[in-house]
mmCIF file of C-alpha atoms in Angstrom:
data_model
loop_
_atom_site.group_PDB
_atom_site.id
_atom_site.type_symbol
_atom_site.label_atom_id
_atom_site.label_comp_id
_atom_site.label_asym_id
_atom_site.label_seq_id
_atom_site.Cartn_x
_atom_site.Cartn_y
_atom_site.Cartn_z
ATOM 1 C CA MET A 350 -28.131 -42.367 8.136
ATOM 2 C CA LYS A 351 -25.506 -43.821 5.607
ATOM 3 C CA LYS A 352 -26.482 -41.016 3.037
ATOM 4 C CA TYR A 353 -25.957 -38.222 5.637
ATOM 5 C CA PHE A 354 -22.635 -39.761 6.281
ATOM 6 C CA ILE A 355 -21.575 -39.750 2.601
ATOM 7 C CA ILE A 356 -22.696 -36.302 2.045
ATOM 8 C CA HIS A 357 -21.001 -34.992 5.413
ATOM 9 C CA LEU A 358 -17.572 -36.944 4.089
ATOM 10 C CA LEU A 359 -18.096 -35.257 0.434
ATOM 11 C CA PHE A 360 -18.479 -31.815 2.128
ATOM 12 C CA ALA A 361 -15.412 -32.352 4.334
ATOM 13 C CA CYS A 362 -13.396 -33.577 1.142
ATOM 14 C CA PHE A 363 -14.526 -30.447 -0.501
ATOM 15 C CA CYS A 364 -13.488 -28.179 2.308
ATOM 16 C CA LEU A 365 -9.830 -29.715 2.559
ATOM 17 C CA THR A 366 -9.445 -29.375 -1.257
ATOM 18 C CA VAL A 367 -10.189 -25.640 -1.030
ATOM 19 C CA VAL A 368 -7.957 -25.256 1.889
ATOM 20 C CA ALA A 369 -5.132 -27.100 0.132
ATOM 21 C CA ALA A 370 -5.549 -25.008 -3.198
ATOM 22 C CA ASN A 371 -5.238 -21.786 -1.162
ATOM 23 C CA ALA A 372 -2.464 -23.029 1.182
ATOM 24 C CA ASP A 373 0.144 -20.837 -0.639
ATOM 25 C CA GLU A 374 -1.853 -17.820 -0.015
ATOM 26 C CA VAL A 375 -1.349 -15.549 3.168
ATOM 27 C CA ALA A 376 -4.042 -15.716 5.712
ATOM 28 C CA GLY A 377 -4.838 -14.193 9.077
ATOM 29 C CA GLU A 378 -2.364 -11.280 8.640
ATOM 30 C CA ARG A 379 -2.531 -7.506 7.938
ATOM 31 C CA VAL A 380 -0.193 -4.906 7.585
ATOM 32 C CA GLU A 381 -0.685 -1.289 9.570
ATOM 33 C CA LEU A 382 1.390 1.833 8.175
ATOM 34 C CA SER A 383 0.873 4.760 10.381
ATOM 35 C CA TYR A 384 2.496 8.107 10.063
ATOM 36 C CA LYS A 385 2.013 11.782 11.156
ATOM 37 C CA VAL A 386 1.269 14.359 8.412
ATOM 38 C CA ILE A 387 2.886 17.866 8.809
ATOM 39 C CA ARG A 388 1.178 20.044 6.041
ATOM 40 C CA ILE A 389 3.634 22.281 4.203
ATOM 41 C CA PRO A 390 1.955 25.847 3.079
ATOM 42 C CA GLY A 391 2.086 26.607 -0.685
ATOM 43 C CA PRO A 392 1.179 25.012 -3.857
ATOM 44 C CA GLY A 393 2.926 21.988 -5.358
ATOM 45 C CA SER A 394 3.197 20.211 -2.029
ATOM 46 C CA ASN A 395 1.010 17.964 0.448
ATOM 47 C CA GLN A 396 0.722 15.098 -2.261
ATOM 48 C CA ILE A 397 1.151 11.581 -0.638
ATOM 49 C CA ALA A 398 1.049 8.173 -2.384
ATOM 50 C CA VAL A 399 1.218 4.826 -0.636
ATOM 51 C CA TRP A 400 1.729 1.776 -2.621
ATOM 52 C CA ILE A 401 2.908 -2.008 -2.376
ATOM 53 C CA GLU A 402 5.635 -3.599 -4.643
ATOM 54 C CA ASP A 403 6.669 -7.316 -4.318
ATOM 55 C CA GLY A 404 10.239 -8.467 -3.661
ATOM 56 C CA ASP A 405 10.997 -8.273 -7.489
ATOM 57 C CA GLY A 406 9.604 -4.563 -7.698
ATOM 58 C CA ASN A 407 6.421 -5.411 -9.253
ATOM 59 C CA TYR A 408 3.563 -3.149 -8.523
ATOM 60 C CA VAL A 409 0.993 -4.886 -6.474
ATOM 61 C CA ARG A 410 -1.626 -2.095 -5.324
ATOM 62 C CA SER A 411 -1.916 1.427 -3.913
ATOM 63 C CA LEU A 412 -3.217 2.161 -0.479
ATOM 64 C CA TYR A 413 -3.704 5.897 -0.898
ATOM 65 C CA ALA A 414 -3.144 8.635 -3.040
ATOM 66 C CA SER A 415 -3.983 12.266 -2.465
ATOM 67 C CA LYS A 416 -7.246 13.113 -4.467
ATOM 68 C CA PHE A 417 -5.620 15.865 -6.699
ATOM 69 C CA THR A 418 -2.835 13.525 -8.153
ATOM 70 C CA ALA A 419 -5.221 10.469 -8.118
ATOM 71 C CA ASP A 420 -7.905 12.054 -10.167
ATOM 72 C CA GLY A 421 -5.683 13.140 -12.905
ATOM 73 C CA GLY A 422 -3.684 16.090 -11.384
ATOM 74 C CA TYR A 423 -0.398 14.314 -12.494
ATOM 75 C CA VAL A 424 -1.413 15.215 -16.072
ATOM 76 C CA ARG A 425 -1.558 18.894 -15.054
ATOM 77 C CA ARG A 426 1.451 18.877 -12.907
ATOM 78 C CA PRO A 427 3.651 15.927 -14.156
ATOM 79 C CA VAL A 428 6.032 16.217 -10.962
ATOM 80 C CA SER A 429 3.069 15.280 -8.608
ATOM 81 C CA LEU A 430 4.009 11.749 -7.390
ATOM 82 C CA SER A 431 5.511 10.809 -10.495
ATOM 83 C CA GLU A 432 7.230 7.718 -9.435
ATOM 84 C CA TRP A 433 4.049 6.383 -7.956
ATOM 85 C CA VAL A 434 2.027 7.250 -11.261
ATOM 86 C CA GLU A 435 4.577 5.392 -13.430
ATOM 87 C CA LYS A 436 5.134 2.559 -11.299
ATOM 88 C CA SER A 437 1.166 2.161 -10.715
ATOM 89 C CA ASP A 438 0.544 2.506 -14.530
ATOM 90 C CA TRP A 439 -2.045 5.065 -13.002
ATOM 91 C CA ALA A 440 -3.225 6.417 -16.414
ATOM 92 C CA ASN A 441 -4.735 3.138 -16.966
ATOM 93 C CA ALA A 442 -6.399 2.485 -13.306
ATOM 94 C CA SER A 443 -10.068 1.609 -13.407
ATOM 95 C CA LYS A 444 -12.590 3.994 -11.876
ATOM 96 C CA GLU A 445 -13.040 1.633 -9.068
ATOM 97 C CA GLU A 446 -9.270 1.756 -8.136
ATOM 98 C CA ILE A 447 -9.066 5.289 -8.412
ATOM 99 C CA ASP A 448 -12.142 5.584 -6.123
ATOM 100 C CA ALA A 449 -10.817 3.120 -3.647
ATOM 101 C CA VAL A 450 -7.197 4.823 -3.205
ATOM 102 C CA SER A 451 -7.988 8.520 -3.776
ATOM 103 C CA GLY A 452 -8.432 10.459 -0.648
ATOM 104 C CA SER A 453 -8.507 14.225 0.257
ATOM 105 C CA THR A 454 -5.458 15.715 1.204
ATOM 106 C CA GLN A 455 -4.359 14.757 4.707
ATOM 107 C CA THR A 456 -4.622 17.446 7.478
ATOM 108 C CA ASP A 457 -1.855 18.909 9.565
ATOM 109 C CA GLY A 458 -1.095 16.988 12.631
ATOM 110 C CA GLU A 459 -3.169 14.058 11.641
ATOM 111 C CA GLU A 460 -2.308 10.687 12.799
ATOM 112 C CA VAL A 461 -2.950 8.351 9.581
ATOM 113 C CA THR A 462 -3.185 4.587 9.684
ATOM 114 C CA LEU A 463 -3.387 2.617 6.354
ATOM 115 C CA ILE A 464 -4.257 -1.100 6.203
ATOM 116 C CA TRP A 465 -3.247 -3.688 3.775
ATOM 117 C CA ASP A 466 -5.166 -6.709 3.842
ATOM 118 C CA LEU A 467 -2.561 -8.570 1.872
ATOM 119 C CA THR A 468 -4.544 -8.536 -1.271
ATOM 120 C CA ASP A 469 -3.445 -7.071 -4.742
ATOM 121 C CA LYS A 470 -5.206 -4.274 -6.827
ATOM 122 C CA ASN A 471 -7.817 -7.229 -8.219
ATOM 123 C CA GLY A 472 -8.555 -8.225 -4.516
ATOM 124 C CA LYS A 473 -6.514 -11.716 -4.711
ATOM 125 C CA LYS A 474 -4.538 -12.790 -1.703
ATOM 126 C CA VAL A 475 -0.989 -12.122 -2.126
ATOM 127 C CA ALA A 476 1.649 -15.147 -2.206
ATOM 128 C CA PRO A 477 3.772 -15.435 0.920
ATOM 129 C CA GLY A 478 7.224 -13.537 0.504
ATOM 130 C CA LYS A 479 8.767 -10.069 0.480
ATOM 131 C CA TYR A 480 6.975 -7.038 -0.024
ATOM 132 C CA ILE A 481 8.125 -3.327 0.087
ATOM 133 C CA ILE A 482 5.617 -0.593 0.963
ATOM 134 C CA ARG A 483 6.482 2.661 -0.391
ATOM 135 C CA MET A 484 5.637 6.362 0.182
ATOM 136 C CA GLU A 485 6.214 9.221 -1.992
ATOM 137 C CA ALA A 486 5.617 12.954 -1.117
ATOM 138 C CA ASN A 487 5.890 16.284 -2.789
ATOM 139 C CA ILE A 488 7.533 18.616 -0.401
ATOM 140 C CA LYS A 489 7.525 21.314 -2.928
ATOM 141 C CA ASN A 490 6.916 20.620 -6.776
ATOM 142 C CA GLU A 491 9.695 18.251 -7.895
ATOM 143 C CA LYS A 492 11.237 18.422 -4.344
ATOM 144 C CA LYS A 493 10.306 15.008 -2.718
ATOM 145 C CA MET A 494 10.838 12.838 0.122
ATOM 146 C CA PHE A 495 10.439 8.810 0.018
ATOM 147 C CA TRP A 496 10.037 6.274 2.727
ATOM 148 C CA SER A 497 10.148 2.522 1.998
ATOM 149 C CA GLY A 498 9.647 -0.617 4.354
ATOM 150 C CA GLU A 499 10.254 -4.251 3.900
ATOM 151 C CA ILE A 500 7.837 -6.770 5.429
ATOM 152 C CA VAL A 501 7.762 -10.640 4.894
ATOM 153 C CA VAL A 502 4.442 -12.268 4.950
ATOM 154 C CA GLY A 503 3.337 -15.853 5.154
ATOM 155 C CA ASP A 504 4.770 -19.078 6.236
ATOM 156 C CA ASP A 505 6.294 -19.094 9.855
ATOM 157 C CA SER A 506 8.646 -16.380 8.795
ATOM 158 C CA SER A 507 6.619 -13.029 8.904
ATOM 159 C CA SER A 508 8.667 -10.182 9.868
ATOM 160 C CA VAL A 509 9.273 -6.269 9.456
ATOM 161 C CA ALA A 510 12.892 -5.167 8.286
ATOM 162 C CA PRO A 511 14.372 -1.680 8.960
ATOM 163 C CA GLN A 512 12.696 1.204 7.035
ATOM 164 C CA THR A 513 14.274 4.320 5.413
ATOM 165 C CA ILE A 514 13.511 7.695 4.313
ATOM 166 C CA THR A 515 15.281 9.333 1.471
ATOM 167 C CA TYR A 516 14.918 12.634 -0.480
ATOM 168 C CA SER A 517 14.935 13.649 -4.112
ATOM 169 C CA GLU A 518 17.981 16.061 -3.369
ATOM 170 C CA SER A 519 20.508 16.403 -0.542
ATOM 171 C CA GLY A 520 19.677 19.022 2.042
ATOM 172 C CA LEU A 521 16.034 18.415 2.074
ATOM 173 C CA GLU A 522 16.229 16.270 5.194
ATOM 174 C CA ASN A 523 16.856 19.479 6.940
ATOM 175 C CA GLY A 524 13.843 21.350 5.641
ATOM 176 C CA ASP A 525 10.131 20.893 5.524
ATOM 177 C CA GLN A 526 8.803 17.127 6.228
ATOM 178 C CA LEU A 527 5.509 16.140 4.896
ATOM 179 C CA PHE A 528 5.214 12.936 7.226
ATOM 180 C CA LYS A 529 7.179 11.641 10.285
ATOM 181 C CA ASP A 530 7.071 8.968 12.698
ATOM 182 C CA VAL A 531 6.314 6.049 10.295
ATOM 183 C CA GLN A 532 5.544 2.796 11.846
ATOM 184 C CA LEU A 533 5.161 -0.638 9.951
ATOM 185 C CA ASN A 534 3.495 -3.370 11.779
ATOM 186 C CA LEU A 535 2.434 -6.863 10.906
ATOM 187 C CA VAL A 536 -0.555 -7.753 12.879
ATOM 188 C CA GLN A 537 -1.793 -11.543 13.168
#
């Protein structure tokens, strides 16, 4: 009996040590990003990338990138999602990362929901703090629209901050839009 008590006590101590070692990681939350796609006719459009940066602007991971660009289309068409390609250092992405992120071009009218499980590109849970979710979309060749939303995760202060849409040049906000109705939610 004493032997089993000691074994259970040692196991409990081990579990508490593991929990304490991971206490600074975010647990029990996920981020959902949803938007509606409005396809734009013609070449040089319909490319979208979604990625995460930490509060200091460091790349954390990608959630989605249109297959054409993610599979190397940015080499043939350098304007294709150029900000994402540079920020993510996509030229050095592993095959596993490319396969996990790349998806076919999203269809017109499609309601898309992407989930971030609060891990980085290596699958490690991120620390509590501020994160920026970013979207880049090619409207037509070098003409682009961007979206960004800030979220604070972890601790007891999880929150979603206001989000913004910007454009690569003025006047584009009155023309074609590749995505709309963007929603960012923190789910417990």
